XYZ file of C-alpha atoms in Angstrom:
97
model
C -263.064 54.024 95.877
C -262.062 56.783 93.271
C -261.077 59.882 94.280
C -260.991 62.923 93.121
C -257.015 62.491 93.220
C -257.101 60.276 90.817
C -259.474 62.255 88.465
C -256.068 64.109 88.562
C -253.453 61.943 87.723
C -255.971 60.712 84.870
C -256.294 63.811 83.490
C -252.811 65.562 83.807
C -251.265 62.498 82.532
C -253.924 62.363 79.262
C -252.579 65.778 78.823
C -249.053 65.361 79.115
C -249.209 63.011 76.416
C -251.720 64.668 73.752
C -248.896 67.646 74.398
C -245.971 65.204 73.504
C -248.086 64.039 70.787
C -249.329 67.319 68.670
C -245.554 69.142 70.642
C -243.552 66.521 68.530
C -244.055 68.184 65.287
C -242.203 71.164 66.052
C -238.757 68.872 66.870
C -238.493 68.792 62.860
C -237.990 64.946 62.429
C -235.893 62.467 63.305
C -234.373 60.460 66.380
C -235.464 63.296 68.839
C -239.146 63.198 67.460
C -239.433 59.351 67.719
C -238.204 59.510 71.456
C -240.867 62.615 72.341
C -243.878 60.149 70.793
C -242.686 56.786 72.700
C -242.416 58.483 75.862
C -246.479 60.079 74.624
C -247.219 56.435 73.959
C -246.078 55.469 77.616
C -247.591 58.367 79.906
C -250.597 56.063 78.959
C -249.738 53.380 81.081
C -250.860 55.719 83.969
C -254.701 56.263 82.877
C -255.344 52.864 81.464
C -253.485 51.341 84.994
C -255.274 53.268 87.044
C -258.687 53.209 85.123
C -258.413 49.620 85.215
C -257.411 49.623 88.800
C -260.352 51.217 90.291
C -262.968 50.029 87.993
C -264.904 48.148 89.696
C -265.204 49.931 92.328
C -266.366 53.406 90.748
C -269.941 54.389 90.314
C -271.832 54.959 87.357
C -270.751 58.354 86.974
C -267.554 57.434 87.397
C -267.277 54.655 84.842
C -268.644 56.971 82.242
C -265.687 59.844 83.224
C -263.160 56.841 83.171
C -264.960 55.324 79.698
C -264.221 58.460 78.338
C -260.592 58.981 79.848
C -260.379 55.055 77.670
C -261.602 56.553 74.731
C -259.204 59.774 74.715
C -256.632 57.251 75.184
C -256.956 55.519 72.658
C -257.154 58.475 70.126
C -254.024 59.558 71.598
C -252.347 56.346 70.924
C -254.027 55.637 67.640
C -252.636 59.914 66.832
C -249.404 58.714 68.349
C -249.188 55.781 66.256
C -249.843 57.414 63.035
C -246.834 60.234 63.557
C -244.157 57.669 64.632
C -245.682 55.506 61.117
C -245.070 59.149 59.219
C -241.428 59.953 61.846
C -239.856 56.473 61.130
C -238.836 57.084 57.771
C -236.730 60.338 58.604
C -234.828 59.037 61.960
C -231.377 58.083 61.644
C -229.845 55.454 64.322
C -226.265 56.279 65.428
C -224.273 54.010 64.749
C -222.758 51.630 67.028
C -219.910 49.678 67.685
């Protein structure tokens, strides 16, 4: 059964991902920005996994909140991908070997 603690984890990780995507513009482009954006996408794994795991046992109101969280994750994912496509041409990878 989902608990308020699960909701807190979902909300915090979504907020963290949003802050990383929004703050990535301040890093000025390049490899660091790309890494921040990839971290933001990675942070979305936690709420998606929690919602996916708890969906079957959730009540209708909780499912509605989970659906809203899923929509927020989808929007953040699209935003992050748009930013990654925008930043990728400016990335200079370190020379290997």
